[in-house]
Amino acid sequence: MSNLKSLLKQSSHYLTGRGLAILIGFVSFPVYARLFSVADYGVLNLAQRFTLVALAVAKLGMQNAILRFYEESSDSEDSLRRLYSTALFGTTFGGLVCSLACALFFALPTSNWIPPNIARALLFASGLVFVRAAASPIFGFLRVEGKTFAFNALDVLTRLLSLIIGVSMVRLLGSRPENLLLGLIFAESAVIGIALVFYIPRHRLAIASFDPSLFRSAMGFAAPLAASELAQTLLGSADRAFVQYYLGSEPLGYYAAACAIAIILQEALQIPLNLALVPMYVKLWHREGAEATGRFVGLTFEVFLLAACAVTAVTFAAARELIVFVNSAKYAPAAPMLGPLVAGYMFLAASVFFSAGFWVQKKTMQMARLVAVAFGVKCVLNFIMLPGMGLAGAVIPNAVGFIVLAALYGWFSHRLLPLRLSPVRCLTYVAAAAVAAFAGQMVQTPGLLLSLVARTATVLGIYSVLVVLFDARLRQWLRQLPGFRSA
């Protein structure tokens, strides 16, 4: 329990900052949706997903190398200086090369096959790739040092400045996606400057301390992870290009609106755990071995599943209310997609647990191959289903791709690090969520907000009662709380 308490403590710190960032996201998301037409919002989302794909290449996987090599470098200040300098300058150079290559491609006449409005958005998105690549190792340093306050402060500041400067640029220059992307470049560049001045020790950054040997070693570890991240990003993003190609910008706008809410919910659960979990289980593996690590990761997965099932049940029961409340009534056609998309993204969130064996055993290339398989399955399904089924032909492959990835991770990682799971407990959470979602859909009240609150409360109330009733371990944990103990 001590490791779980430590994880929950660190996760709560990240969750506090993440909660503020998500709150800003919930503000910015409807603002952006209302600033642009449905079609322009689709183009903006396509440009943002391209940024993620290019960024997976530009970062060189160095943020993962920081996690893996920090413990080995922490014995001396000279080693830390070499790690910091190598990671920061190496990633910055990689980001510059990737950004220039992308910008050159979209600026050349050979890109005439891309519609001009999309080409402009992608050109500006190329600049955002460089800025985010340069920021990646900075957040990695803060993470391994346990500077959760600084990490959260910069994360929240990034979201806040992006909203303020991005909206200002749109108001000044016009409601076009590239103007918002320009605002994001300015905002995120300012955050990098603040981080380098106030949070990163300047004596650890020197071009002379760049270590080519360390860079090669880091790349040897990180390149397969970068390939895995690229494949996983394509797994989550390539469908936007398919929807644009087969259906056009307006259907893409509806699909992007539903995906945006699903991603926010996924990240709200995954990122706080992920930020704290990976360094903890790597450390636990070195100090206590495979048995303790497998038990710890299995326990945290069950805690994650408990929360993920509750969130998924709410979205199935109140999909229309969520879409209209967060965006506007013009996005109501996206409502049927929300529940299945959230369920699929929860399988993606689970990958941080199922991939633990690959991390501790350094089998990162195998991760990349498995993600590529899941990506291939999703692409084939998109080709088959999108032309005839419309947006349902994007939703189904999306969910199936994430399910395949989680299944492959679980199957192959189990040989490297067996997780201690209770199938009965996991099935209990899933069954309770299904019953609660069905009951929530039956609730009928007048008014959008009242309906959202009533359905959410019904789902969470029924789900809580069922899991407490059938999960003896959860009842034991509740008895340890001060209020329950005194009662």
Short mmCIF file of C-alpha atoms in Angstrom, two decimals:
data_model
loop_
_atom_site.label_atom_id
_atom_site.label_comp_id
_atom_site.label_asym_id
_atom_site.label_seq_id
_atom_site.Cartn_x
_atom_site.Cartn_y
_atom_site.Cartn_z
CA MET A 1 0.00 0.00 0.00
CA SER A 2 2.93 2.40 0.60
CA ASN A 3 3.82 2.47 -3.10
CA LEU A 4 0.16 3.01 -4.01
CA LYS A 5 -0.09 5.87 -1.50
CA SER A 6 3.06 7.42 -2.95
CA LEU A 7 1.64 7.08 -6.46
CA LEU A 8 -1.68 8.60 -5.42
CA LYS A 9 0.12 11.46 -3.67
CA GLN A 10 2.24 12.31 -6.72
CA SER A 11 -0.71 11.73 -9.05
CA SER A 12 -2.83 14.08 -6.95
CA HIS A 13 -0.21 16.80 -7.43
CA TYR A 14 -0.27 16.26 -11.18
CA LEU A 15 -4.05 15.98 -11.12
CA THR A 16 -4.36 19.36 -9.42
CA GLY A 17 -2.38 21.04 -12.16
CA ARG A 18 -3.98 18.88 -14.79
CA GLY A 19 -7.39 19.76 -13.42
CA LEU A 20 -6.66 23.45 -13.93
CA ALA A 21 -5.31 22.74 -17.42
CA ILE A 22 -8.38 20.68 -18.25
CA LEU A 23 -10.60 23.44 -16.91
CA ILE A 24 -8.88 25.90 -19.23
CA GLY A 25 -9.27 23.32 -21.99
CA PHE A 26 -12.98 23.09 -21.30
CA VAL A 27 -13.11 26.87 -21.66
CA SER A 28 -10.93 27.08 -24.75
CA PHE A 29 -12.55 24.14 -26.53
CA PRO A 30 -16.05 25.70 -26.74
CA VAL A 31 -14.48 29.11 -27.46
CA TYR A 32 -12.61 27.69 -30.46
CA ALA A 33 -15.69 25.74 -31.56
CA ARG A 34 -17.72 28.94 -31.55
CA LEU A 35 -15.01 31.10 -33.16
CA PHE A 36 -14.87 28.91 -36.26
CA SER A 37 -17.38 27.28 -38.55
CA VAL A 38 -17.74 23.51 -38.25
CA ALA A 39 -15.61 23.09 -41.40
CA ASP A 40 -12.84 25.44 -40.19
CA TYR A 41 -12.85 23.71 -36.81
CA GLY A 42 -12.26 20.45 -38.68
CA VAL A 43 -9.29 22.00 -40.53
CA LEU A 44 -7.89 23.32 -37.23
CA ASN A 45 -8.16 19.89 -35.67
CA LEU A 46 -6.48 18.30 -38.69
CA ALA A 47 -3.56 20.75 -38.33
CA GLN A 48 -3.27 20.03 -34.61
CA ARG A 49 -3.21 16.28 -35.21
CA PHE A 50 -0.51 16.78 -37.86
CA THR A 51 1.50 18.65 -35.24
CA LEU A 52 1.31 15.65 -32.92
CA VAL A 53 2.48 13.29 -35.66
CA ALA A 54 5.42 15.47 -36.68
CA LEU A 55 6.29 16.12 -33.05
CA ALA A 56 6.64 12.40 -32.38
CA VAL A 57 9.49 12.45 -34.91
CA ALA A 58 10.95 15.81 -33.91
CA LYS A 59 11.37 14.94 -30.21
CA LEU A 60 13.56 11.94 -31.12
CA GLY A 61 12.07 10.12 -28.12
CA MET A 62 14.49 12.05 -25.91
CA GLN A 63 11.86 12.72 -23.23
CA ASN A 64 11.77 8.95 -22.64
CA ALA A 65 15.56 8.77 -22.47
CA ILE A 66 15.52 11.39 -19.72
CA LEU A 67 13.25 9.14 -17.65
CA ARG A 68 15.47 6.13 -18.22
CA PHE A 69 18.92 7.73 -17.85
CA TYR A 70 18.31 10.19 -15.03
CA GLU A 71 18.81 7.64 -12.24
CA GLU A 72 22.13 6.58 -13.77
CA SER A 73 23.27 10.21 -14.15
CA SER A 74 22.18 11.52 -10.75
CA ASP A 75 25.37 10.45 -8.95
CA SER A 76 27.32 13.55 -10.03
CA GLU A 77 26.68 17.09 -11.20
CA ASP A 78 28.91 16.56 -14.23
CA SER A 79 26.79 13.61 -15.37
CA LEU A 80 23.61 15.65 -14.93
CA ARG A 81 25.11 18.51 -16.93
CA ARG A 82 25.90 16.15 -19.78
CA LEU A 83 22.39 14.64 -19.67
CA TYR A 84 20.62 18.01 -19.58
CA SER A 85 22.73 19.55 -22.34
CA THR A 86 22.60 16.50 -24.56
CA ALA A 87 18.83 16.08 -24.22
CA LEU A 88 17.93 19.74 -24.67
CA PHE A 89 20.26 20.64 -27.55
CA GLY A 90 19.75 17.31 -29.31
CA THR A 91 15.98 17.62 -29.20
CA THR A 92 16.05 21.28 -30.25
CA PHE A 93 18.15 20.43 -33.30
CA GLY A 94 15.86 17.53 -34.21
CA GLY A 95 12.84 19.80 -33.86
CA LEU A 96 14.40 22.46 -36.07
CA VAL A 97 15.20 20.00 -38.86
CA CYS A 98 11.76 18.40 -38.76
CA SER A 99 9.95 21.74 -38.63
CA LEU A 100 11.89 23.17 -41.58
CA ALA A 101 11.32 20.04 -43.65
CA CYS A 102 7.55 20.17 -43.03
CA ALA A 103 7.34 23.91 -43.72
CA LEU A 104 9.31 23.53 -46.96
CA PHE A 105 7.01 20.75 -48.14
CA PHE A 106 3.80 22.72 -47.53
CA ALA A 107 5.27 25.91 -49.03
CA LEU A 108 6.43 24.30 -52.29
CA PRO A 109 4.22 24.06 -55.40
CA THR A 110 4.28 20.27 -55.03
CA SER A 111 1.73 20.72 -52.25
CA ASN A 112 -0.87 22.05 -54.72
CA TRP A 113 -2.84 18.83 -54.36
CA ILE A 114 -3.66 20.00 -50.82
CA PRO A 115 -6.49 22.58 -50.63
CA PRO A 116 -5.00 26.07 -49.98
CA ASN A 117 -6.80 26.60 -46.65
CA ILE A 118 -5.48 23.29 -45.32
CA ALA A 119 -1.96 23.91 -46.68
CA ARG A 120 -1.82 27.28 -44.88
CA ALA A 121 -2.89 25.72 -41.59
CA LEU A 122 -0.31 22.94 -41.94
CA LEU A 123 2.43 25.46 -42.75
CA PHE A 124 1.82 27.30 -39.48
CA ALA A 125 1.50 24.01 -37.64
CA SER A 126 5.06 23.22 -38.79
CA GLY A 127 6.33 26.13 -36.70
CA LEU A 128 4.46 24.81 -33.69
CA VAL A 129 6.32 21.52 -34.09
CA PHE A 130 9.67 23.21 -33.38
CA VAL A 131 8.38 25.05 -30.30
CA ARG A 132 6.86 21.94 -28.76
CA ALA A 133 9.94 19.83 -29.51
CA ALA A 134 12.12 22.36 -27.68
CA ALA A 135 9.74 22.31 -24.69
CA SER A 136 9.63 18.51 -24.41
CA PRO A 137 12.94 17.90 -22.54
CA ILE A 138 12.23 20.82 -20.20
CA PHE A 139 9.08 19.11 -18.93
CA GLY A 140 11.01 15.83 -18.79
CA PHE A 141 13.61 17.37 -16.45
CA LEU A 142 10.92 18.69 -14.12
CA ARG A 143 9.22 15.32 -14.11
CA VAL A 144 12.23 13.22 -13.12
CA GLU A 145 13.23 15.72 -10.44
CA GLY A 146 9.76 15.52 -8.92
CA LYS A 147 9.15 19.26 -9.36
CA THR A 148 5.43 18.82 -9.67
CA PHE A 149 4.62 22.44 -8.80
CA ALA A 150 6.86 23.81 -11.55
CA PHE A 151 5.57 21.20 -14.01
CA ASN A 152 1.96 22.09 -13.25
CA ALA A 153 2.60 25.84 -13.24
CA LEU A 154 4.15 25.73 -16.71
CA ASP A 155 1.45 23.39 -18.01
CA VAL A 156 -1.34 25.66 -16.79
CA LEU A 157 0.48 28.78 -18.01
CA THR A 158 0.84 27.22 -21.46
CA ARG A 159 -2.91 26.57 -21.66
CA LEU A 160 -3.81 30.00 -20.33
CA LEU A 161 -1.48 31.98 -22.60
CA SER A 162 -2.51 29.84 -25.58
CA LEU A 163 -6.15 30.72 -24.97
CA ILE A 164 -5.52 34.43 -24.44
CA ILE A 165 -3.00 35.00 -27.22
CA GLY A 166 -4.68 32.57 -29.63
CA VAL A 167 -8.11 34.20 -29.33
CA SER A 168 -6.50 37.64 -29.57
CA MET A 169 -4.78 36.71 -32.83
CA VAL A 170 -8.06 35.42 -34.26
CA ARG A 171 -9.86 38.61 -33.26
CA LEU A 172 -7.11 40.79 -34.75
CA LEU A 173 -6.36 38.88 -37.96
CA GLY A 174 -9.59 37.02 -38.70
CA SER A 175 -11.29 33.68 -37.97
CA ARG A 176 -8.88 31.40 -39.79
CA PRO A 177 -7.14 28.36 -38.27
CA GLU A 178 -3.64 29.61 -39.10
CA ASN A 179 -4.16 32.74 -37.00
CA LEU A 180 -4.94 30.67 -33.93
CA LEU A 181 -1.89 28.47 -34.60
CA LEU A 182 0.29 31.59 -34.80
CA GLY A 183 -1.01 32.62 -31.38
CA LEU A 184 -0.11 29.21 -29.99
CA ILE A 185 3.46 29.59 -31.29
CA PHE A 186 3.85 32.92 -29.49
CA ALA A 187 2.32 31.61 -26.27
CA GLU A 188 4.34 28.39 -26.04
CA SER A 189 7.58 30.19 -26.94
CA ALA A 190 7.01 32.55 -24.02
CA VAL A 191 6.56 29.59 -21.65
CA ILE A 192 9.86 28.07 -22.79
CA GLY A 193 11.62 31.34 -22.00
CA ILE A 194 10.07 31.44 -18.52
CA ALA A 195 11.06 27.83 -17.86
CA LEU A 196 14.68 28.35 -18.86
CA VAL A 197 14.97 31.45 -16.68
CA PHE A 198 13.23 30.27 -13.52
CA TYR A 199 13.11 26.46 -13.37
CA ILE A 200 16.03 24.88 -15.25
CA PRO A 201 19.48 25.32 -13.61
CA ARG A 202 21.50 27.30 -16.11
CA HIS A 203 24.79 25.70 -15.05
CA ARG A 204 23.45 22.40 -16.43
CA LEU A 205 23.03 23.77 -19.94
CA ALA A 206 26.15 24.28 -22.02
CA ILE A 207 26.82 23.40 -25.64
CA ALA A 208 30.29 22.22 -24.60
CA SER A 209 28.66 19.61 -22.36
CA PHE A 210 26.80 18.00 -25.26
CA ASP A 211 27.97 14.38 -25.20
CA PRO A 212 27.78 12.57 -28.59
CA SER A 213 28.34 9.19 -26.92
CA LEU A 214 25.50 9.78 -24.47
CA PHE A 215 23.33 11.04 -27.31
CA ARG A 216 23.91 7.82 -29.27
CA SER A 217 23.13 5.71 -26.20
CA ALA A 218 20.00 7.73 -25.48
CA MET A 219 18.90 7.43 -29.09
CA GLY A 220 19.49 3.69 -29.02
CA PHE A 221 17.03 3.45 -26.16
CA ALA A 222 14.67 6.21 -27.31
CA ALA A 223 14.44 5.61 -31.09
CA PRO A 224 12.20 2.55 -30.79
CA LEU A 225 10.04 4.47 -28.30
CA ALA A 226 9.91 7.39 -30.73
CA ALA A 227 8.82 4.97 -33.44
CA SER A 228 6.21 3.58 -31.05
CA GLU A 229 5.01 7.09 -30.20
CA LEU A 230 4.83 7.94 -33.90
CA ALA A 231 2.82 4.82 -34.64
CA GLN A 232 0.56 5.46 -31.63
CA THR A 233 0.07 9.08 -32.67
CA LEU A 234 -0.82 7.94 -36.17
CA LEU A 235 -3.15 5.41 -34.59
CA GLY A 236 -4.97 8.25 -32.85
CA SER A 237 -4.69 10.89 -35.57
CA ALA A 238 -4.63 9.41 -39.08
CA ASP A 239 -8.41 9.00 -39.09
CA ARG A 240 -8.74 12.82 -39.34
CA ALA A 241 -7.01 12.72 -42.74
CA PHE A 242 -9.23 9.84 -43.86
CA VAL A 243 -12.41 11.66 -42.79
CA GLN A 244 -11.25 14.82 -44.58
CA TYR A 245 -10.48 12.84 -47.75
CA TYR A 246 -13.64 10.76 -47.88
CA LEU A 247 -16.24 13.02 -46.24
CA GLY A 248 -14.94 16.62 -46.18
CA SER A 249 -14.27 19.33 -43.61
CA GLU A 250 -17.73 19.66 -42.07
CA PRO A 251 -18.10 15.96 -41.11
CA LEU A 252 -14.51 16.20 -39.88
CA GLY A 253 -15.59 19.08 -37.64
CA TYR A 254 -18.32 16.95 -36.02
CA TYR A 255 -15.96 14.02 -35.60
CA ALA A 256 -13.21 16.25 -34.20
CA ALA A 257 -15.61 17.77 -31.65
CA ALA A 258 -16.55 14.34 -30.27
CA CYS A 259 -12.90 13.21 -30.29
CA ALA A 260 -11.81 16.36 -28.44
CA ILE A 261 -14.13 15.63 -25.50
CA ALA A 262 -13.06 11.96 -25.49
CA ILE A 263 -9.38 12.96 -25.44
CA ILE A 264 -9.92 15.44 -22.60
CA LEU A 265 -11.56 12.71 -20.50
CA GLN A 266 -8.86 10.20 -21.40
CA GLU A 267 -6.06 12.59 -20.50
CA ALA A 268 -7.75 13.58 -17.25
CA LEU A 269 -7.42 9.96 -16.11
CA GLN A 270 -4.25 8.85 -17.87
CA ILE A 271 -1.81 11.73 -17.66
CA PRO A 272 -1.70 12.25 -13.86
CA LEU A 273 -1.17 8.51 -13.38
CA ASN A 274 1.27 8.22 -16.27
CA LEU A 275 3.44 11.13 -15.11
CA ALA A 276 3.89 9.54 -11.68
CA LEU A 277 3.60 5.85 -12.57
CA VAL A 278 6.39 5.26 -15.10
CA PRO A 279 9.25 6.65 -12.95
CA MET A 280 7.84 4.75 -9.95
CA TYR A 281 7.63 1.32 -11.55
CA VAL A 282 11.07 1.72 -13.16
CA LYS A 283 12.47 2.51 -9.72
CA LEU A 284 10.49 -0.33 -8.11
CA TRP A 285 11.80 -2.78 -10.72
CA HIS A 286 15.41 -1.91 -9.83
CA ARG A 287 14.88 -1.97 -6.08
CA GLU A 288 12.34 -4.76 -5.40
CA GLY A 289 12.16 -6.87 -8.55
CA ALA A 290 9.51 -8.25 -10.88
CA GLU A 291 7.05 -9.64 -8.33
CA ALA A 292 6.60 -6.35 -6.47
CA THR A 293 6.46 -4.38 -9.72
CA GLY A 294 3.81 -6.63 -11.28
CA ARG A 295 1.70 -6.48 -8.14
CA PHE A 296 1.97 -2.69 -7.97
CA VAL A 297 1.14 -2.08 -11.66
CA GLY A 298 -1.78 -4.52 -11.50
CA LEU A 299 -3.22 -2.77 -8.46
CA THR A 300 -2.96 0.67 -10.06
CA PHE A 301 -4.62 -0.63 -13.23
CA GLU A 302 -7.62 -1.78 -11.23
CA VAL A 303 -7.88 1.65 -9.60
CA PHE A 304 -7.70 3.22 -13.07
CA LEU A 305 -10.38 0.86 -14.39
CA LEU A 306 -12.68 1.77 -11.49
CA ALA A 307 -12.56 5.43 -12.55
CA ALA A 308 -12.53 4.79 -16.31
CA CYS A 309 -15.73 2.75 -16.20
CA ALA A 310 -17.52 5.52 -14.31
CA VAL A 311 -16.46 8.16 -16.84
CA THR A 312 -17.44 5.97 -19.80
CA ALA A 313 -20.86 5.22 -18.30
CA VAL A 314 -21.58 8.95 -17.87
CA THR A 315 -20.68 9.71 -21.50
CA PHE A 316 -22.96 6.96 -22.83
CA ALA A 317 -25.85 8.21 -20.70
CA ALA A 318 -25.42 11.96 -21.32
CA ALA A 319 -23.67 12.20 -24.70
CA ARG A 320 -25.98 14.75 -26.30
CA GLU A 321 -26.05 16.96 -23.22
CA LEU A 322 -22.23 16.95 -23.02
CA ILE A 323 -21.74 17.79 -26.70
CA VAL A 324 -24.26 20.63 -26.74
CA PHE A 325 -23.22 22.02 -23.34
CA VAL A 326 -19.49 22.02 -24.09
CA ASN A 327 -19.72 23.18 -27.71
CA SER A 328 -23.06 24.41 -28.99
CA ALA A 329 -26.22 23.05 -30.58
CA LYS A 330 -24.59 23.11 -34.03
CA TYR A 331 -22.42 20.15 -32.93
CA ALA A 332 -25.38 18.02 -31.76
CA PRO A 333 -24.96 15.56 -34.71
CA ALA A 334 -21.69 14.45 -33.03
CA ALA A 335 -23.50 13.10 -29.95
CA PRO A 336 -23.95 9.44 -31.09
CA MET A 337 -20.18 9.16 -31.57
CA LEU A 338 -19.15 10.28 -28.08
CA GLY A 339 -19.79 7.14 -25.99
CA PRO A 340 -18.00 4.68 -28.32
CA LEU A 341 -15.10 7.12 -28.78
CA VAL A 342 -14.63 7.55 -25.02
CA ALA A 343 -14.69 3.77 -24.55
CA GLY A 344 -12.01 3.40 -27.21
CA TYR A 345 -9.80 6.11 -25.75
CA MET A 346 -9.99 4.45 -22.34
CA PHE A 347 -8.35 1.40 -23.89
CA LEU A 348 -5.61 3.72 -25.13
CA ALA A 349 -5.23 5.10 -21.60
CA ALA A 350 -4.81 1.56 -20.28
CA SER A 351 -1.71 1.10 -22.44
CA VAL A 352 0.50 2.77 -19.81
CA PHE A 353 -0.15 -0.24 -17.56
CA PHE A 354 0.04 -2.99 -20.17
CA SER A 355 3.31 -1.63 -21.60
CA ALA A 356 5.16 -1.71 -18.26
CA GLY A 357 6.98 -4.94 -19.14
CA PHE A 358 8.43 -3.41 -22.30
CA TRP A 359 9.76 -0.44 -20.35
CA VAL A 360 11.48 -2.30 -17.55
CA GLN A 361 12.92 -4.95 -19.87
CA LYS A 362 13.96 -2.34 -22.48
CA LYS A 363 11.98 -4.11 -25.21
CA THR A 364 10.96 -0.84 -26.80
CA MET A 365 11.26 -2.01 -30.41
CA GLN A 366 8.61 -4.65 -29.76
CA MET A 367 6.28 -1.88 -28.59
CA ALA A 368 6.74 -0.07 -31.90
CA ARG A 369 5.90 -3.20 -33.88
CA LEU A 370 2.71 -3.83 -31.91
CA VAL A 371 1.53 -0.25 -32.34
CA ALA A 372 2.22 -0.53 -36.07
CA VAL A 373 0.01 -3.64 -36.22
CA ALA A 374 -2.85 -1.83 -34.45
CA PHE A 375 -2.39 1.16 -36.77
CA GLY A 376 -2.53 -1.13 -39.81
CA VAL A 377 -5.77 -2.72 -38.58
CA LYS A 378 -7.33 0.71 -38.07
CA CYS A 379 -6.27 1.96 -41.53
CA VAL A 380 -7.69 -1.10 -43.26
CA LEU A 381 -10.98 -0.67 -41.43
CA ASN A 382 -11.06 3.03 -42.36
CA PHE A 383 -10.56 2.20 -46.03
CA ILE A 384 -13.31 -0.39 -45.91
CA MET A 385 -15.89 1.34 -43.75
CA LEU A 386 -15.60 5.13 -44.26
CA PRO A 387 -16.85 5.38 -47.87
CA GLY A 388 -20.05 3.45 -47.18
CA MET A 389 -20.81 4.08 -43.51
CA GLY A 390 -19.97 7.77 -43.09
CA LEU A 391 -18.74 8.87 -39.68
CA ALA A 392 -19.59 5.50 -38.14
CA GLY A 393 -16.84 4.19 -40.40
CA ALA A 394 -14.40 6.36 -38.45
CA VAL A 395 -15.75 5.71 -34.95
CA ILE A 396 -15.67 1.90 -35.16
CA PRO A 397 -12.07 1.63 -36.48
CA ASN A 398 -10.97 4.17 -33.86
CA ALA A 399 -12.28 2.04 -31.00
CA VAL A 400 -11.14 -1.24 -32.56
CA GLY A 401 -7.62 0.11 -33.12
CA PHE A 402 -7.21 1.05 -29.46
CA ILE A 403 -8.69 -2.25 -28.29
CA VAL A 404 -6.28 -4.19 -30.51
CA LEU A 405 -3.36 -2.16 -29.15
CA ALA A 406 -4.33 -2.81 -25.52
CA ALA A 407 -4.83 -6.51 -26.24
CA LEU A 408 -1.44 -6.84 -27.98
CA TYR A 409 0.32 -4.96 -25.20
CA GLY A 410 -1.32 -7.10 -22.55
CA TRP A 411 -0.55 -10.39 -24.29
CA PHE A 412 3.12 -9.79 -25.09
CA SER A 413 4.01 -7.69 -22.04
CA HIS A 414 2.65 -10.38 -19.72
CA ARG A 415 5.62 -12.57 -20.62
CA LEU A 416 8.00 -9.80 -19.53
CA LEU A 417 6.14 -8.59 -16.44
CA PRO A 418 3.09 -10.58 -15.28
CA LEU A 419 0.49 -8.24 -13.76
CA ARG A 420 -1.45 -9.36 -10.72
CA LEU A 421 -5.07 -8.70 -11.74
CA SER A 422 -8.45 -9.88 -10.50
CA PRO A 423 -10.62 -10.71 -13.57
CA VAL A 424 -13.72 -10.86 -11.36
CA ARG A 425 -13.10 -7.38 -9.99
CA CYS A 426 -12.47 -5.97 -13.48
CA LEU A 427 -15.65 -7.54 -14.85
CA THR A 428 -17.57 -6.18 -11.86
CA TYR A 429 -16.57 -2.62 -12.75
CA VAL A 430 -17.52 -3.10 -16.41
CA ALA A 431 -20.90 -4.68 -15.57
CA ALA A 432 -21.70 -1.99 -13.00
CA ALA A 433 -20.89 0.71 -15.58
CA ALA A 434 -23.18 -0.90 -18.17
CA VAL A 435 -26.09 -1.08 -15.71
CA ALA A 436 -25.52 2.52 -14.55
CA ALA A 437 -25.31 3.86 -18.12
CA PHE A 438 -28.56 2.11 -19.09
CA ALA A 439 -30.32 3.53 -16.04
CA GLY A 440 -28.95 7.02 -16.70
CA GLN A 441 -30.34 7.05 -20.24
CA MET A 442 -33.83 6.47 -18.82
CA VAL A 443 -33.76 9.73 -16.86
CA GLN A 444 -35.86 12.42 -18.54
CA THR A 445 -35.82 16.03 -17.29
CA PRO A 446 -36.52 19.38 -18.97
CA GLY A 447 -33.60 21.66 -19.78
CA LEU A 448 -30.12 20.85 -21.01
CA LEU A 449 -28.17 21.55 -17.82
CA LEU A 450 -30.71 19.86 -15.53
CA SER A 451 -30.71 16.79 -17.77
CA LEU A 452 -26.89 16.65 -17.75
CA VAL A 453 -26.74 16.90 -13.96
CA ALA A 454 -29.57 14.40 -13.40
CA ARG A 455 -28.15 11.77 -15.73
CA THR A 456 -24.63 12.17 -14.38
CA ALA A 457 -25.79 11.92 -10.77
CA THR A 458 -27.91 8.85 -11.55
CA VAL A 459 -25.05 7.05 -13.27
CA LEU A 460 -22.48 7.84 -10.57
CA GLY A 461 -24.90 6.99 -7.76
CA ILE A 462 -25.87 3.59 -9.17
CA TYR A 463 -22.30 2.77 -10.18
CA SER A 464 -20.95 3.65 -6.72
CA VAL A 465 -23.54 1.51 -4.95
CA LEU A 466 -22.88 -1.50 -7.19
CA VAL A 467 -19.09 -1.45 -6.95
CA VAL A 468 -19.15 -0.97 -3.17
CA LEU A 469 -21.68 -3.79 -2.85
CA PHE A 470 -19.67 -6.29 -4.90
CA ASP A 471 -16.01 -5.24 -4.28
CA ALA A 472 -14.83 -6.35 -0.84
CA ARG A 473 -11.43 -4.69 -1.23
CA LEU A 474 -13.04 -1.33 -1.96
CA ARG A 475 -15.16 -1.67 1.17
CA GLN A 476 -12.00 -2.40 3.15
CA TRP A 477 -10.32 0.72 1.78
CA LEU A 478 -13.37 2.83 2.62
CA ARG A 479 -13.35 1.56 6.22
CA GLN A 480 -9.80 2.94 6.58
CA LEU A 481 -10.96 6.48 5.84
CA PRO A 482 -11.42 8.67 8.95
CA GLY A 483 -15.12 9.27 8.40
CA PHE A 484 -15.93 5.60 7.82
CA ARG A 485 -13.69 4.47 10.68
CA SER A 486 -15.39 6.71 13.19
CA ALA A 487 -18.80 5.65 11.93
#
